[in-house]
Coordinates of C-alpha atoms in Angstrom, one line a residue:
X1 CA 55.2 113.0 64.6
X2 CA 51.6 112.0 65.2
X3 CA 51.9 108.8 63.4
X4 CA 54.8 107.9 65.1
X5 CA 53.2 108.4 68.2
X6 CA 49.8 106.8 67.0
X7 CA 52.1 103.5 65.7
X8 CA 54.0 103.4 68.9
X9 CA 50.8 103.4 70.9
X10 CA 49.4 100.8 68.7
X11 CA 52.5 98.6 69.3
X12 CA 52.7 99.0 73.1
X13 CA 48.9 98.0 72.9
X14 CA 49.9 94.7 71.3
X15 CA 52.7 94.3 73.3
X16 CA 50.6 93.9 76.2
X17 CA 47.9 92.1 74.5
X18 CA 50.5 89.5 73.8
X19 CA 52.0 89.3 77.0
X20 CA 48.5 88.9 78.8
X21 CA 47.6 86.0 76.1
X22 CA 51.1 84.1 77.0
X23 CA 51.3 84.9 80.3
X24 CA 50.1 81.4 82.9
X25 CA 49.3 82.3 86.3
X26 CA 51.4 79.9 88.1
X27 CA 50.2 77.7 90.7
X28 CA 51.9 78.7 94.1
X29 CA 54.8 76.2 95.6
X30 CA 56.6 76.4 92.0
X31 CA 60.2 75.7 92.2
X32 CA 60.8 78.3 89.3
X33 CA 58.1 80.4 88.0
X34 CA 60.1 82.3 85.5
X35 CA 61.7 79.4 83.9
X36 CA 57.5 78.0 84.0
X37 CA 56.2 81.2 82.4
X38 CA 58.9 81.2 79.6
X39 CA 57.9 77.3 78.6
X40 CA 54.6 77.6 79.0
X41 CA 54.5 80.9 76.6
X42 CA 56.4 78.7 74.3
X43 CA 54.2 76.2 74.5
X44 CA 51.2 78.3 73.7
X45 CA 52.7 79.5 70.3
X46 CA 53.3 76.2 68.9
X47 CA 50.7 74.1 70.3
X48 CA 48.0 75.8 71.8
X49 CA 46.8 78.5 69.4
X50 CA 46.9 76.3 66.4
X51 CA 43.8 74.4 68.2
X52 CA 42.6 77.5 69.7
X53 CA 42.2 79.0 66.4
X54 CA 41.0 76.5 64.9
X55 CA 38.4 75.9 67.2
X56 CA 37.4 79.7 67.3
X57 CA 36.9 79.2 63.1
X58 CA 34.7 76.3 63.5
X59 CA 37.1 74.2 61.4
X60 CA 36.8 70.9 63.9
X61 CA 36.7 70.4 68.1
X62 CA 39.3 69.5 70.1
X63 CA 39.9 66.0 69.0
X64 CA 39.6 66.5 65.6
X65 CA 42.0 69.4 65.5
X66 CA 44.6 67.3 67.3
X67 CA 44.4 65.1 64.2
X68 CA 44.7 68.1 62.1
X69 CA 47.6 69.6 63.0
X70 CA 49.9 66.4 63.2
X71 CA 51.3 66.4 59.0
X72 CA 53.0 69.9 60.1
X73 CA 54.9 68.4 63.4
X74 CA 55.2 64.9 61.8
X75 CA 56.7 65.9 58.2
X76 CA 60.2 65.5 58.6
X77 CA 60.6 64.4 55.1
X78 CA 64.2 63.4 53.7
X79 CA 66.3 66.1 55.7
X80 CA 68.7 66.1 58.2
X81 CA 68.0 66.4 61.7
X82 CA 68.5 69.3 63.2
X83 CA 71.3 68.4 65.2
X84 CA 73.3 67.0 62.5
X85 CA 74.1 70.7 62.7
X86 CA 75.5 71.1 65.8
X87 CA 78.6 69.0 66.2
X88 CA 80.0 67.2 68.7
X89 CA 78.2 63.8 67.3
X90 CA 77.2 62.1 64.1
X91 CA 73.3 62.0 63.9
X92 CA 71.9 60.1 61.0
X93 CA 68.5 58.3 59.7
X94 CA 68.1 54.9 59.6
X95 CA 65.0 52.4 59.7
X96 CA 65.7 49.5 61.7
X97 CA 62.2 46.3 61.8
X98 CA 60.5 49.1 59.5
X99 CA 60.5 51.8 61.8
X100 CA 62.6 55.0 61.2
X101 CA 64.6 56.5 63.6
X102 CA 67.0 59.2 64.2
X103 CA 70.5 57.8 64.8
X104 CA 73.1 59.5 67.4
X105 CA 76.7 58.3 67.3
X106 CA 79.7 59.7 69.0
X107 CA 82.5 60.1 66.7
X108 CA 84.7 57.5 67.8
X109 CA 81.5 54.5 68.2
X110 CA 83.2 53.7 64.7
X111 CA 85.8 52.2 65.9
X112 CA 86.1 48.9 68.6
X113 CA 84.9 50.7 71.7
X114 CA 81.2 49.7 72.4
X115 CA 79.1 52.2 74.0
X116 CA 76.2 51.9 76.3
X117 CA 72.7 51.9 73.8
X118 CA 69.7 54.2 74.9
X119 CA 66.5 53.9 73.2
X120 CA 64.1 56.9 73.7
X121 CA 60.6 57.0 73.3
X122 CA 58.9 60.3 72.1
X123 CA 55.6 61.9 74.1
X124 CA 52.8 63.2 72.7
X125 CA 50.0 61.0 73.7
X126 CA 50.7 58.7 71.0
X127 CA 49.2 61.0 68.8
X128 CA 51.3 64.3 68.1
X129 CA 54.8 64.9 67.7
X130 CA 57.8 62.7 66.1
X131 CA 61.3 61.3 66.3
X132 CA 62.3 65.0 65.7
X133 CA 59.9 67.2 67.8
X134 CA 62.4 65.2 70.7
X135 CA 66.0 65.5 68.5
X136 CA 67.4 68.1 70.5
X137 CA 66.4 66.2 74.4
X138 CA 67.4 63.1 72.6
X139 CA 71.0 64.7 71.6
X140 CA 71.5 65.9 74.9
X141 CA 70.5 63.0 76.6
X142 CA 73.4 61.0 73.9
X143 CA 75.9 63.9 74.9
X144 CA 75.7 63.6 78.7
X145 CA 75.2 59.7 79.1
X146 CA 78.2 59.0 76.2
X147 CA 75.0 56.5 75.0
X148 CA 74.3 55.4 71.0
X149 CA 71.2 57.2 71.6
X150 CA 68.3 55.7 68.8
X151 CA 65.4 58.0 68.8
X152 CA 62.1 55.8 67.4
X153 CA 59.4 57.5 65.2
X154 CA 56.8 55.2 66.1
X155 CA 53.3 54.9 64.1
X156 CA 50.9 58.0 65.7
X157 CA 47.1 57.1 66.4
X158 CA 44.7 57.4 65.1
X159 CA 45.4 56.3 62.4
X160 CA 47.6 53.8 64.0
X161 CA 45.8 52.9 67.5
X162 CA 47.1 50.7 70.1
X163 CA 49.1 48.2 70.1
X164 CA 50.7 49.8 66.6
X165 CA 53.2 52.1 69.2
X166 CA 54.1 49.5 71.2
X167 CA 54.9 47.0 68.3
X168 CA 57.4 49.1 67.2
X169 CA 59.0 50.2 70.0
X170 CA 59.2 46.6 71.3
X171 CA 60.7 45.2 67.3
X172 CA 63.2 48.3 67.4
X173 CA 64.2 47.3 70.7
X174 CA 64.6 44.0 70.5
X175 CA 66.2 44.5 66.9
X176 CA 68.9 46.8 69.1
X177 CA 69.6 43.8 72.0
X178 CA 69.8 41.3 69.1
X179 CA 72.2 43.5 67.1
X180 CA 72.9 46.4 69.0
X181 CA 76.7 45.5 68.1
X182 CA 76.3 47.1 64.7
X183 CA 75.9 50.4 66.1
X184 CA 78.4 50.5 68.3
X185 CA 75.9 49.4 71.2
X186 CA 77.1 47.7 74.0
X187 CA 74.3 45.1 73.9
X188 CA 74.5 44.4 77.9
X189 CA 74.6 47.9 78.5
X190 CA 71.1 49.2 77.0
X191 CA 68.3 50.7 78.3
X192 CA 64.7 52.0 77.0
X193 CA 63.5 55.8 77.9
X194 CA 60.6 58.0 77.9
X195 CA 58.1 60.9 79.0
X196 CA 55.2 61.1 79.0
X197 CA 53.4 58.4 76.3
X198 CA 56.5 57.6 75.5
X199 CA 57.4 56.8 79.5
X200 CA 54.6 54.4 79.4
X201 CA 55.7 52.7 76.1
X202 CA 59.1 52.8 77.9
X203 CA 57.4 51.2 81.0
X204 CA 55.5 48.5 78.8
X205 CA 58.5 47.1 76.6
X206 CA 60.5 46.6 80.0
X207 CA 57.9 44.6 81.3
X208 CA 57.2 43.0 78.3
X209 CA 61.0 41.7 76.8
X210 CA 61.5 40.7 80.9
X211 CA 58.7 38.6 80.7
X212 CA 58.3 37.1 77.2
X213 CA 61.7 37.3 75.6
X214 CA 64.5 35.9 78.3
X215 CA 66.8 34.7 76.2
X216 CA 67.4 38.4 75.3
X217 CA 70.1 40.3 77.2
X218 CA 68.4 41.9 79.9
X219 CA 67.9 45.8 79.8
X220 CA 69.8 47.8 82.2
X221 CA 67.5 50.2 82.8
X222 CA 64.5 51.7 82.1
X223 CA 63.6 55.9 82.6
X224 CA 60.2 56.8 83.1
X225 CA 59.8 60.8 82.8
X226 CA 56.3 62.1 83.9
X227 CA 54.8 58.6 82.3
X228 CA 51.3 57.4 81.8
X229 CA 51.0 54.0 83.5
X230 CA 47.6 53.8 83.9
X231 CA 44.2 54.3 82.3
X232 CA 41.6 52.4 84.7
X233 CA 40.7 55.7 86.3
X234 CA 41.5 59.5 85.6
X235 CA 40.2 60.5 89.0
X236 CA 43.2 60.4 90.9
X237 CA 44.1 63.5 92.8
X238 CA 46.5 64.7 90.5
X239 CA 44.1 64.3 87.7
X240 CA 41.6 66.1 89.6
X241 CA 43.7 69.0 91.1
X242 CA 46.1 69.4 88.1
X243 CA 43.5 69.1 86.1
X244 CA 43.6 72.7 84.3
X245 CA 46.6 74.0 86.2
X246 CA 49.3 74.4 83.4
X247 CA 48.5 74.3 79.7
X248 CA 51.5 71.6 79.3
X249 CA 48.8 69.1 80.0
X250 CA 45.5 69.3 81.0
X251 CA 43.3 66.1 82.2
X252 CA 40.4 66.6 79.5
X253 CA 43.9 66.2 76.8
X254 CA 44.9 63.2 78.3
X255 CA 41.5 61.9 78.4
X256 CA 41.1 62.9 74.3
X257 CA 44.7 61.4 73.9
X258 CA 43.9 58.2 75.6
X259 CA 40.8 58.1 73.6
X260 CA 42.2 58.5 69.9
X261 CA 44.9 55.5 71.0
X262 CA 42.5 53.0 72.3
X263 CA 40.6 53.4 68.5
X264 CA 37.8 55.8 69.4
X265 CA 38.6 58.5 68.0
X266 CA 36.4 59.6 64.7
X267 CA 33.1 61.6 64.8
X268 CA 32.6 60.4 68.4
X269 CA 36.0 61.8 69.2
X270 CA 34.5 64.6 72.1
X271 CA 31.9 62.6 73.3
X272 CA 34.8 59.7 74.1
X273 CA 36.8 62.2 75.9
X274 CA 34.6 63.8 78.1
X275 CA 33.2 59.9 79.1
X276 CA 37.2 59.1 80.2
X277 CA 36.8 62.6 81.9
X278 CA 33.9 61.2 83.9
X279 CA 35.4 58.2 84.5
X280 CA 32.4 56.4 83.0
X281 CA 33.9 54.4 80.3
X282 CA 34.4 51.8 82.9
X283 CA 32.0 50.1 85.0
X284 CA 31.8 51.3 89.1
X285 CA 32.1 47.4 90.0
X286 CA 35.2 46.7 87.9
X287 CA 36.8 50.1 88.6
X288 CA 36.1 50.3 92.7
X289 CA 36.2 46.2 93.3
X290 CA 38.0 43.8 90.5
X291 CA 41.3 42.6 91.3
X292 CA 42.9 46.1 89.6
X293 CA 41.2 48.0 92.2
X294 CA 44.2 47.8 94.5
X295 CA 46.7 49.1 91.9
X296 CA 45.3 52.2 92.0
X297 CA 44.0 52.9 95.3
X298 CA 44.8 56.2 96.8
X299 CA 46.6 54.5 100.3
X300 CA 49.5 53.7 97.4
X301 CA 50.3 57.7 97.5
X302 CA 52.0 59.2 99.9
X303 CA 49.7 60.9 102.0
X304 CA 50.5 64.3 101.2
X305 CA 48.5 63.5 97.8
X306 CA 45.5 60.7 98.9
X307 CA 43.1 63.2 99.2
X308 CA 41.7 66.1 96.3
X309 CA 41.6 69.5 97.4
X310 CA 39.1 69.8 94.4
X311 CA 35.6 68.0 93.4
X312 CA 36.3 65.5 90.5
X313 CA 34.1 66.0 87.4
X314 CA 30.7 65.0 87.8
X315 CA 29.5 62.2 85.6
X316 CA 26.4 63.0 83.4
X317 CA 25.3 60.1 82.9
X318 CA 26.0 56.3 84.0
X319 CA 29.5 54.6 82.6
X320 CA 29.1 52.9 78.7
X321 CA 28.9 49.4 79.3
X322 CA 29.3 49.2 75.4
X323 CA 32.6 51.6 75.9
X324 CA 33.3 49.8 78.6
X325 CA 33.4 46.1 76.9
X326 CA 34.8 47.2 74.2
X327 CA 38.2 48.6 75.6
X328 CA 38.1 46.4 79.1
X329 CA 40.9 44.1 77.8
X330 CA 42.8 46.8 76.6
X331 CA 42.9 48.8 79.7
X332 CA 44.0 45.8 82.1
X333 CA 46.6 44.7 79.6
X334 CA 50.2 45.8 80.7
X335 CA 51.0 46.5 77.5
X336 CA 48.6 49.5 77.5
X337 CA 48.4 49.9 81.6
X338 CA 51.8 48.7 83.0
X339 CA 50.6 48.9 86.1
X340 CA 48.1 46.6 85.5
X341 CA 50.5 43.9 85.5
X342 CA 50.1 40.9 87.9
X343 CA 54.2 40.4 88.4
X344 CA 57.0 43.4 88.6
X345 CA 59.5 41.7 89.8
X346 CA 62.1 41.1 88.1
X347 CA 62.4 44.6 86.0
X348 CA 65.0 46.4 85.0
X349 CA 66.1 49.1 87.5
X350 CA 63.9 52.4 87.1
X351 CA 64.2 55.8 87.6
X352 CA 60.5 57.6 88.3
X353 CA 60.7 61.1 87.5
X354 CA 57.2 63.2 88.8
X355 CA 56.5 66.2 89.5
X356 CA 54.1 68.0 91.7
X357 CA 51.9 69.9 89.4
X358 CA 51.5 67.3 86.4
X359 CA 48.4 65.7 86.2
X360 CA 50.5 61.9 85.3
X361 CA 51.9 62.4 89.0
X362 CA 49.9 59.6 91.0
X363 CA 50.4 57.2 87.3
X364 CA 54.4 57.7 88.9
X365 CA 54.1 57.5 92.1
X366 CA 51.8 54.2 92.1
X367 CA 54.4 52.5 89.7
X368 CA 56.8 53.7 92.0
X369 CA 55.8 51.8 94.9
X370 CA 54.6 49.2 93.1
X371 CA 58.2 48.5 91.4
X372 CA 59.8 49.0 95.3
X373 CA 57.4 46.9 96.6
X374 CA 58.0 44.1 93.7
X375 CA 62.1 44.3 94.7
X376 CA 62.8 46.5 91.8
X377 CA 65.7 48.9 92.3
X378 CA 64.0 52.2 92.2
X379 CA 64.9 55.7 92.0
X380 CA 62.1 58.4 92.4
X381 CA 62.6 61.9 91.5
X382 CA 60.1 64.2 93.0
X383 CA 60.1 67.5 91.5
X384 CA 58.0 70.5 92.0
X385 CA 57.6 71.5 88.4
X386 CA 55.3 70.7 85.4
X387 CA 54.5 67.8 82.8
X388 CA 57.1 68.2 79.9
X389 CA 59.5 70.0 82.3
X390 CA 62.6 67.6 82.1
X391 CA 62.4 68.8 78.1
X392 CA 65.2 70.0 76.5
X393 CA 63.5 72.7 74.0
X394 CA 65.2 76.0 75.0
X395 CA 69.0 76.9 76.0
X396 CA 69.8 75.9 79.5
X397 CA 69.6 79.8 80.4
X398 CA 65.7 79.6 79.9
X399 CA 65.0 76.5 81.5
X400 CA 63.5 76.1 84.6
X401 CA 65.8 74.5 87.5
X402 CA 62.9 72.3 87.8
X403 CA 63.8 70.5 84.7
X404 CA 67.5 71.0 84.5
X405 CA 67.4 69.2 88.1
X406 CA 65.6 66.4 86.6
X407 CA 67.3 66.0 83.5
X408 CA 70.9 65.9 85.2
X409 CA 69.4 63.3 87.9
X410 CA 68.2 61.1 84.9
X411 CA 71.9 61.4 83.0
X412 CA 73.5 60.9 86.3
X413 CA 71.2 57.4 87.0
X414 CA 71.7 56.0 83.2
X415 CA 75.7 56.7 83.7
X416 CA 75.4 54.8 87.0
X417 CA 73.8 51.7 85.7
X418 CA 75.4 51.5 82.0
X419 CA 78.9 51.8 83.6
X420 CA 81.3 49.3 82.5
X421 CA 82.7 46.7 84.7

């Protein structure tokens, strides 16, 4: 009886260890804290103790562990997807311009009815997670939209840094609006879609097939979920005050992602991060008074966000100019910083999704305006939830209303515009 009583002890001790490890104090103003605290748990299991850990062994910093653990979340090898499993549509590999992608089919898109196409875009900061980390948001997304969903494993950096993402995203694309027919796609009836990474690589190959390929059909739409737009500065209030709110995303992880994409990744991996931190890996000048100072000045946001509540990082030493020269190009071209574009008009109609406590908030709400402003149908959802939240990785009972809210407004917007006549 003593040993039971010891071992029960023992496991109500790790019990609450466990709980006190997953729990995330929530910032207040959440819509849903519970559904928050159940993702954000999740999150910590599958993602952030693998680089705790490794960190804690000494077996590589930050950066290099982010490189470490892709081969585990990338290594889908030869079988099925997931939801091959679950009925209701017929989801297949296929490789379309060299790229594979995940392939979902109603069961009738065999036949002479042509559905509406939607391409979607994985996150991960162009560095972690696959065509099948997003199967199950990309089913559901198939499911309610009645789309021929193709979701695109794009080349990951580092090994593959920019433009290698966008290159295939634009060739599956344009493959699609040149063929789409073969799918069952509806080739005036596509649109491209994202979060996150994947929202800005969504972002980029609108802008990019409006502007250099018009004798393409034009895209119908394009969805932008939590998206980076921009990476002339990271001190924008929501990088500063989001900064280390919710482990989803923290600023110093889109600073190390942004890194490892532009190529400067390696040995130098940390030091590269923390310079994006510090907003010194471009000069004050270009940043504060070059032509692409007014695309991301802080009288864009609504007011409720123009100022901080919180001191930005403080730089440690002057910016890189040898950095700086280096990436310059890169970080003006729309291709990389949609934002940075010189024309939006003309764009496919866009929903924004945001939300309040995601450090990619002001990237939204500056496109936002910016697309408005350029005569762009534009539909901004404003949520008051977290980076990733939209997600579909747990059963609707788990999930915050927060994301379910944003999800069903993005289904509800591509059935609007993919409609037939």
């Amino acid at each position: 009886m003593a040993k039971l009583k010891l071992l029960a002890i023992i496991w109500m001790v790790l019990v609450a260890m466990l709980a006190g490890v997953l729990y995330t104090p929530m910032p207040e103003g959440l819509e849903d804290p519970f559904g928050a605290t159940v993702f954000m748990a999740g999150y910590k299991v599958a993602m952030s103790f693998p680089l705790v850990v490794r960190e804690f062994l000494g077996q590589g910093r930050f950066l290099d562990n982010l490189e470490a653990i892709q081969d585990p979340i990338l290594g889908e090898g030869d079988r099925s997807p997931i939801t091959s499993w679950f009925g209701g549509l017929n989801v297949t590999r296929a490789t379309i311009e060299g790229v594979p992608v995940i392939v979902y089919k109603h069961w009738d898109a065999d036949d002479d009815k042509l559905r509406p196409g939607l391409i979607y875009f994985h996150g991960g900061g162009w560095t972690l997670a696959s065509a099948d980390t997003y199967d199950w948001t990309v089913y559901e997304l198939a499911l309610a939209t009645g789309a021929v969903a193709i979701n695109v494993n794009y080349r990951n950096a580092p090994q593959h840094p920019f433009p290698a993402a966008f290159d295939d995203v634009v060739s599956v694309t344009r493959h699609i609006l040149r063929h789409g027919k073969q799918f069952g796609i509806d080739v005036s009836r596509v649109g491209v879609a994202g979060d996150s990474a994947g929202g800005n690589l969504a972002a980029a190959t609108a802008l990019h097939l409006s502007k250099k390929f018009p004798d393409l059909p034009a895209l119908k739409y394009q969805a932008l979920l939590c998206s980076f737009i921009q990476g002339l500065t990271f001190h924008l209030p929501s990088h500063i005050d989001n900064a280390e709110t919710l482990p989803s995303l923290y600023t110093k992880t889109v600073t190390a992602f942004t890194s490892l994409y532009l190529g400067l990744g390696g040995r130098n991996g940390e030091f590269h991060g923390s310079m994006f931190l510090e907003n010194r890996h471009v000069s004050p000048e270009f940043r504060t008074k070059s032509k692409f100072a007014k695309y991301v000045d802080v009288q864009n946001l609504p007011e409720k966000y123009r100022t901080a509540k919180n001191a930005a990082p403080t730089a440690k030493e002057s910016h890189n100019e040898t950095v700086f020269q280096r990436i310059k190009s890169v970080l003006v071209d729309p291709r990389f910083s949609p934002l940075m574009a010189d024309d939006l008009t003309n764009l496919p109609a866009a929903i924004v999704v945001v939300q309040k406590y995601d450090v990619l908030r002001d990237d939204g709400l500056l496109y936002a305006k910016r697309l408005r402003d350029s005569g762009v149908e534009t539909v901004l959802h404003e949520g008051k939830g977290f980076h990733d939240d939209q997600m579909k990785i747990l059963p609707d009972l788990l999930r915050s209303k927060t994301g379910l809210k944003a999800f069903k407004n993005v289904c509800e917007f591509i059935l609007r515009k993919t409609k037939s006549n």
